[in-house]
GROMACS .gro file of C-alpha atoms in nm:
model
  239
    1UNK     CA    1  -5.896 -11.009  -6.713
    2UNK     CA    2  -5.623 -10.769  -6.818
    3UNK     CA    3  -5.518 -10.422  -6.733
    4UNK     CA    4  -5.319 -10.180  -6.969
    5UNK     CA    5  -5.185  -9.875  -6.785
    6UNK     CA    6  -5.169  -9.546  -7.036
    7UNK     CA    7  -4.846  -9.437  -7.081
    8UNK     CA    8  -4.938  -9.074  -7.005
    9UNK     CA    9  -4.825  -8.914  -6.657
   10UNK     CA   10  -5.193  -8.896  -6.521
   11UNK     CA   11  -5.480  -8.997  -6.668
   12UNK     CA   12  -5.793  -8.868  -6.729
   13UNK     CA   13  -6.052  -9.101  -6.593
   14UNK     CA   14  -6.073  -9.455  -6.565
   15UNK     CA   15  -6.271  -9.648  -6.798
   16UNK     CA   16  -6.359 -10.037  -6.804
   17UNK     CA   17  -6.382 -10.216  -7.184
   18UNK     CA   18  -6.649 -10.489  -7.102
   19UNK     CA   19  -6.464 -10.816  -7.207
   20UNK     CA   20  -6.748 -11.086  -7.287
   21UNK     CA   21  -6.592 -11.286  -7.615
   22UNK     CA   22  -6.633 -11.033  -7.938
   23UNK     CA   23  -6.507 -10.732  -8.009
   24UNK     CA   24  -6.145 -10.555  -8.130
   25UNK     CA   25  -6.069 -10.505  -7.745
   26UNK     CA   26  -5.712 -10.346  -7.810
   27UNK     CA   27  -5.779 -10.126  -8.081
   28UNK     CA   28  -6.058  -9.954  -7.816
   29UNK     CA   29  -5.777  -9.976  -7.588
   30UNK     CA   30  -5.550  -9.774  -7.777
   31UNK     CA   31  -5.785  -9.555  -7.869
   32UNK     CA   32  -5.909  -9.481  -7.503
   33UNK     CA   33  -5.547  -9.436  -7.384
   34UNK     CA   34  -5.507  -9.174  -7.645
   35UNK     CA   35  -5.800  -9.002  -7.546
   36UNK     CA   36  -5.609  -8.985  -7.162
   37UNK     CA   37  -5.765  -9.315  -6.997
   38UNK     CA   38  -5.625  -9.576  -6.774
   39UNK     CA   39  -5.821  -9.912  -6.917
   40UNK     CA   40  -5.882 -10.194  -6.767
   41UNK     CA   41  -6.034 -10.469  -7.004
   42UNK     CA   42  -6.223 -10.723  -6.813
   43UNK     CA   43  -6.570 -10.897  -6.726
   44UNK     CA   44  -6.541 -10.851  -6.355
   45UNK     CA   45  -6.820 -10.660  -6.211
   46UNK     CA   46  -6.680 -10.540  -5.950
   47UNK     CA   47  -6.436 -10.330  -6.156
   48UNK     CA   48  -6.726 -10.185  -6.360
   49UNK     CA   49  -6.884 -10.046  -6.011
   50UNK     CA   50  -6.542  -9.886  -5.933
   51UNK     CA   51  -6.492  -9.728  -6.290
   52UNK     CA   52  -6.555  -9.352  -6.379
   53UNK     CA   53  -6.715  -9.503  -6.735
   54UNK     CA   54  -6.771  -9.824  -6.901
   55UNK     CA   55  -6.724  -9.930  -7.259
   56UNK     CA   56  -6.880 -10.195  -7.463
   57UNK     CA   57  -6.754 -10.288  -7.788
   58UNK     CA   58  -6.862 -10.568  -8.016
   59UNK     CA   59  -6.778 -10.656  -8.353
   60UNK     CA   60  -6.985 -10.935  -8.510
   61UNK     CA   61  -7.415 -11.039  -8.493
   62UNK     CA   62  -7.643 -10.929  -8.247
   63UNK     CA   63  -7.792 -11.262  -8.124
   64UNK     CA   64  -7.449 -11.361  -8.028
   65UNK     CA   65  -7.351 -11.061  -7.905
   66UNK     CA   66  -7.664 -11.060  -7.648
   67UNK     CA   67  -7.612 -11.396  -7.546
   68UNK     CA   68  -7.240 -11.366  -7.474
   69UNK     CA   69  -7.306 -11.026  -7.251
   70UNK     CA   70  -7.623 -11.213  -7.095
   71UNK     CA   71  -7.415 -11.309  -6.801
   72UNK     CA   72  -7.330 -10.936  -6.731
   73UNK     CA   73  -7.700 -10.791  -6.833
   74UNK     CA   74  -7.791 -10.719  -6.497
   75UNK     CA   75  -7.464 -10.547  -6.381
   76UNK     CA   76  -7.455 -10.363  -6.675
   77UNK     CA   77  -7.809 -10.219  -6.609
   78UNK     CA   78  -7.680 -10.161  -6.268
   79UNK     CA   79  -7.396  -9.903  -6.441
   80UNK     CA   80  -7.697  -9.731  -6.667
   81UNK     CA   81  -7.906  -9.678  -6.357
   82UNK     CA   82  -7.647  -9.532  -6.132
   83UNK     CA   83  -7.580  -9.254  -6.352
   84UNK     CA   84  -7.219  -9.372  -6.473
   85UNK     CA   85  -7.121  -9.347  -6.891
   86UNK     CA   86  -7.194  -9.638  -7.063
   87UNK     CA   87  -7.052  -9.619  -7.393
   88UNK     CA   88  -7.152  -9.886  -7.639
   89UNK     CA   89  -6.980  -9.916  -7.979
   90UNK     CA   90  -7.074 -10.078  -8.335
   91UNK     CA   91  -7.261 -10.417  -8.240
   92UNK     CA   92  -7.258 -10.232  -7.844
   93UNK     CA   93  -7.468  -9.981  -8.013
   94UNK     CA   94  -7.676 -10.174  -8.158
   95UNK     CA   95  -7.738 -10.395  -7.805
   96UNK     CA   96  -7.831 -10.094  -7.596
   97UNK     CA   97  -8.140 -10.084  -7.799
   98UNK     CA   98  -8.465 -10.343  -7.757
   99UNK     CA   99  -8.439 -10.564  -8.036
  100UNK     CA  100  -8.316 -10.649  -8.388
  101UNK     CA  101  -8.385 -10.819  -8.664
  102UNK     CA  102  -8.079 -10.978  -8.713
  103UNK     CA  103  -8.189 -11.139  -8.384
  104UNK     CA  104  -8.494 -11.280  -8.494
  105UNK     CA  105  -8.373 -11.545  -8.735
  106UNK     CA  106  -8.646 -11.787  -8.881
  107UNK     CA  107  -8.739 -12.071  -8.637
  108UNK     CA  108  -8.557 -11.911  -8.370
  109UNK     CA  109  -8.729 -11.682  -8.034
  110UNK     CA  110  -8.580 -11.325  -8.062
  111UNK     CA  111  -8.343 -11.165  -7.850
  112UNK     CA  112  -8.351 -10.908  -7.602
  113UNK     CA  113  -8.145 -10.600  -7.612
  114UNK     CA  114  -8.035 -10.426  -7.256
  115UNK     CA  115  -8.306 -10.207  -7.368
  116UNK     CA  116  -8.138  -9.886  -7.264
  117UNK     CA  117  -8.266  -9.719  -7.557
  118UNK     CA  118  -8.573  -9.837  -7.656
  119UNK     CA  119  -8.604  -9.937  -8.014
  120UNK     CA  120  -8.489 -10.189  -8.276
  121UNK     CA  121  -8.282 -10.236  -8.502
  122UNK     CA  122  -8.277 -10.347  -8.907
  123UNK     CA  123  -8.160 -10.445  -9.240
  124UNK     CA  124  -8.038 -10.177  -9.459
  125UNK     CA  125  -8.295 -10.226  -9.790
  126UNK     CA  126  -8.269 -10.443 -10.031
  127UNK     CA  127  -8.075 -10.370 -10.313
  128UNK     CA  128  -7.833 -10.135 -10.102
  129UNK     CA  129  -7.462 -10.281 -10.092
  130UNK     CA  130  -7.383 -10.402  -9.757
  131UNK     CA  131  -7.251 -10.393  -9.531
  132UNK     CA  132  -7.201 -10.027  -9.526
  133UNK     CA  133  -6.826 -10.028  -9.473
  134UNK     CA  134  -6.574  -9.739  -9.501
  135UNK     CA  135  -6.556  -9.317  -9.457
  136UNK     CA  136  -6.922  -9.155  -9.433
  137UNK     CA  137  -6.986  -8.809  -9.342
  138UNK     CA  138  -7.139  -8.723  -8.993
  139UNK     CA  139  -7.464  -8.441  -8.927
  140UNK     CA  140  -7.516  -8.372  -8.582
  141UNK     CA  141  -7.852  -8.321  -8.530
  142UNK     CA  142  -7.840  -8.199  -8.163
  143UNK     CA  143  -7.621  -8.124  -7.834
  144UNK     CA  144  -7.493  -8.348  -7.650
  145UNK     CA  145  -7.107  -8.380  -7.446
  146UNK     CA  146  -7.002  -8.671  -7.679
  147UNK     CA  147  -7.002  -8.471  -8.018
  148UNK     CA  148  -6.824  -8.122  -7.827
  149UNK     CA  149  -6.608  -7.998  -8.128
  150UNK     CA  150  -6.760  -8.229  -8.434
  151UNK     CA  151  -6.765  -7.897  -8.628
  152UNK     CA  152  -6.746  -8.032  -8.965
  153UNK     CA  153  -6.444  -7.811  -9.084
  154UNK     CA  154  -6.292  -7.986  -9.403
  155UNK     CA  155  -5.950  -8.083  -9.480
  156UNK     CA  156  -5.785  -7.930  -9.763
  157UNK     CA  157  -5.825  -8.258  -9.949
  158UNK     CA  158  -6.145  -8.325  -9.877
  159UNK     CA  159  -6.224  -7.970 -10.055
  160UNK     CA  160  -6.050  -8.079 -10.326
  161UNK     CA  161  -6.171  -8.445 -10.428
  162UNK     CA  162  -6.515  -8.489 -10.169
  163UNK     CA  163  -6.316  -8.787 -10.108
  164UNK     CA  164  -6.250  -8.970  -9.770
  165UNK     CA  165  -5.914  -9.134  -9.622
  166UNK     CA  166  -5.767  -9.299  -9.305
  167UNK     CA  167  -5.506  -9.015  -9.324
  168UNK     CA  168  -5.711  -8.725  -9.411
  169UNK     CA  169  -6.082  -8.688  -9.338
  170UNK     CA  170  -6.314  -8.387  -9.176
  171UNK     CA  171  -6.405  -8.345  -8.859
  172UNK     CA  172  -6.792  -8.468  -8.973
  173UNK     CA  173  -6.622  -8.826  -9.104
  174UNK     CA  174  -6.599  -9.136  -8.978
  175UNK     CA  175  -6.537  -9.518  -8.999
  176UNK     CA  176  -6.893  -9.783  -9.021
  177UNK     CA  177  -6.923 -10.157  -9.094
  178UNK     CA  178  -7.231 -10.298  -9.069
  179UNK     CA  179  -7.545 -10.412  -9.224
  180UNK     CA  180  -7.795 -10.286  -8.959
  181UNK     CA  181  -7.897  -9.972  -8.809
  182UNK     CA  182  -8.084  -9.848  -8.514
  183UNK     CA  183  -8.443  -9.695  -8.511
  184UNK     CA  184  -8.501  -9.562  -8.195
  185UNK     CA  185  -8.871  -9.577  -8.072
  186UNK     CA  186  -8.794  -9.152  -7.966
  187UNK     CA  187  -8.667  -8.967  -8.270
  188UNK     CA  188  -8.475  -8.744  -7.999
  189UNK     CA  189  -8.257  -9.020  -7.930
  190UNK     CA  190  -8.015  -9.016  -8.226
  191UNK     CA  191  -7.756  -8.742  -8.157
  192UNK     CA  192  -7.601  -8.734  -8.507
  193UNK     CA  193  -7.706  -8.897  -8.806
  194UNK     CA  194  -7.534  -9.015  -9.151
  195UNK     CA  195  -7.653  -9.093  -9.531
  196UNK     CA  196  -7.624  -9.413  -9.695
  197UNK     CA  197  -7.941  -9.379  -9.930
  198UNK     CA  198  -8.107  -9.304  -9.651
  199UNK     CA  199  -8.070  -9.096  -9.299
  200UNK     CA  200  -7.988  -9.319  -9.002
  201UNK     CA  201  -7.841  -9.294  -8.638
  202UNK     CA  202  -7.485  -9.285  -8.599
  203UNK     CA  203  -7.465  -9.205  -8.269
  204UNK     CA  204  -7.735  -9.244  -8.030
  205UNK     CA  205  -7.818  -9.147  -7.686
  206UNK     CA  206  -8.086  -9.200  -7.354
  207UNK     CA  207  -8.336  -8.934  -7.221
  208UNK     CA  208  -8.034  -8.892  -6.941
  209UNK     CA  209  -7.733  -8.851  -7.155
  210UNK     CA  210  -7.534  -9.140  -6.969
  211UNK     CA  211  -7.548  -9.381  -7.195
  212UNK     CA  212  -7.490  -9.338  -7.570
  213UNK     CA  213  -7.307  -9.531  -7.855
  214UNK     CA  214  -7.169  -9.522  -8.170
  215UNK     CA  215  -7.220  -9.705  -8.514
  216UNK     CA  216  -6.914  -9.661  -8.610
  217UNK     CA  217  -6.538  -9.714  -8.455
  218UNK     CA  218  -6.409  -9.391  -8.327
  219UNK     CA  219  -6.113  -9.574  -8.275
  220UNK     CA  220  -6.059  -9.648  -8.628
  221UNK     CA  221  -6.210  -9.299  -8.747
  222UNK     CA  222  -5.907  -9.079  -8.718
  223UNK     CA  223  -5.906  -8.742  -8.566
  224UNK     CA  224  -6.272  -8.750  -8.557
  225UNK     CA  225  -6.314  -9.038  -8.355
  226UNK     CA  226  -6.024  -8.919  -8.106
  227UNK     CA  227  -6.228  -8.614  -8.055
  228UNK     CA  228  -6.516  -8.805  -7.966
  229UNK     CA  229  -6.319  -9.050  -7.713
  230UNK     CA  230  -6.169  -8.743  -7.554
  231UNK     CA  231  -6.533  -8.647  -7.539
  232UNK     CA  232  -6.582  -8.957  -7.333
  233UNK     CA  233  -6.305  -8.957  -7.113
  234UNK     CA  234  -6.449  -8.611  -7.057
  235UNK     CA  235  -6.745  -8.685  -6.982
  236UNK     CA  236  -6.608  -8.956  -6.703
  237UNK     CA  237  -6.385  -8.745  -6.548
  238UNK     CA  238  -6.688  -8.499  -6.469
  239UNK     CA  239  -6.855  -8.790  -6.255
   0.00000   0.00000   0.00000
C-alpha cells in the first residue's frame, strides 16, 4: 500500500486507485492529482469504504485482470452498491462489464466480469489493425457529469491537418490501446462513442450514473482527459 499526497493546498476529494497487480498506477496518480485529488493507491478495503471515489485501472488481458481483482470482487461491489464513483479505466472498463471474449480462451471456463454493466465484450473484426492504439476522436452521445465540457472545439492545428498529437488535440480526442471493446446489453449505457471502422463505446456508464469507465487513458489523453478527471474528482466531491 502507498499513499501520494497532491501537492495542491486542499484537495478536491479523495480517491482510492485499486492496486491488485496490473495497471500504470502512477501515471493515474498523476493524473488524479492534477485533476485536485489526494490518492491513495492500495488494495485495502477498508480505505475504499472511507474514500469519496474509487478508481480501477488495468492495463493488460481480461482473464488476468478478473482473476487478480477476484480477491476484492465483493468489496468492490460493496462501493457500486453504496452509491460511491467507481471509475474503471481501459482493461477496468472492460471488467465492469459481464464477460469477454478474450476471457473465454479455447479449453478454458470463461470469466466473470463484476458485472456492473451488463454486457460483453469483443474482438475488433478481422482484418482491422489492432490493437487500436493512438489519438481517436470522441462523440458524446448523451449527458452525463463525467463528459461536462467535452465540447469538441478544435485546435488550430487540428483545423489545419485533421491530424492528432500528444501536444495538440480537441477537446473530442483522446488516447486508446486495445483490441477489444464493450457491447453493453442496454444501448443507453455508452455515454460517448468513437470510430474505428465501426462505432463503439468509449466511455460507458450504469442505469445510476455511479459507476462508469473509460476505454481509453484520460491520463495519457491530454487536456481532454484532464477535463474528464476533473469531471471525476467532481463528481466525488459532490458525495
Amino acid at each position: 500500500m502507498s499513499t501520494v499526497t497532491s501537492d495542491q493546498q486542499q484537495s478536491l476529494a479523495d480517491v482510492v486507485v485499486v492496486d491488485y497487480g496490473l495497471g500504470n498506477l502512477r501515471s493515474v496518480t498523476r493524473g488524479l492529482e492534477r485533476a485536485g485529488a489526494d490518492v491513495e493507491i492500495t488494495d485495502d478495503p477498508e480505505a475504499f469504504a472511507d474514500a469519496d471515489g474509487v478508481v480501477l485501472p488495468g492495463v493488460g488481458a481480461f482473464r488476468e485482470g478478473v482473476e487478480n481483482a477476484d480477491p476484492l470482487r465483493e468489496d468492490l461491489l460493496e462501493v457500486a452498491d453504496s452509491g460511491t464513483p467507481l471509475f474503471g479505466i481501459c482493461l477496468g472498463m472492460q471488467m465492469l462489464l459481464t464477460t469477454s471474449e478474450e476471457g473465454a480462451n479455447e479449453g478454458e471456463s470463461a470469466v466473470q466480469g463484476l458485472d456492473l454493466i451488463p454486457g460483453t465484450n469483443v474482438r475488433f473484426a478481422e482484418g482491422q489493425k489492432v490493437p487500436h492504439m493512438g489519438w481517436n476522436q470522441l462523440s458524446v452521445e448523451r449527458d452525463h457529469p463525467l463528459v461536462d465540457g467535452v465540447d469538441g472545439v478544435e485546435s488550430e492545428s487540428q483545423r489545419e491537418d485533421g491530424s492528432a498529437s500528444g501536444g495538440s488535440v480537441d477537446d473530442r480526442y483522446a488516447y486508446f490501446v486495445h483490441s477489444y471493446y464493450a457491447v453493453p446489453d442496454d444501448e443507453d449505457a455508452t455515454v460517448a462513442s468513437t470510430d474505428y471502422e465501426i462505432d463503439f463505446p468509449a466511455i460507458v456508464a450504469n442505469e445510476a450514473g455511479n459507476v462508469f469507465g473509460t476505454q481509453f487513458h484520460p491520463e495519457k489523453s491530454g487536456e481532454t482527459g484532464l477535463r474528464i478527471l476533473r469531471n471525476f474528482v467532481e463528481i466525488c466531491s459532490d458525495q
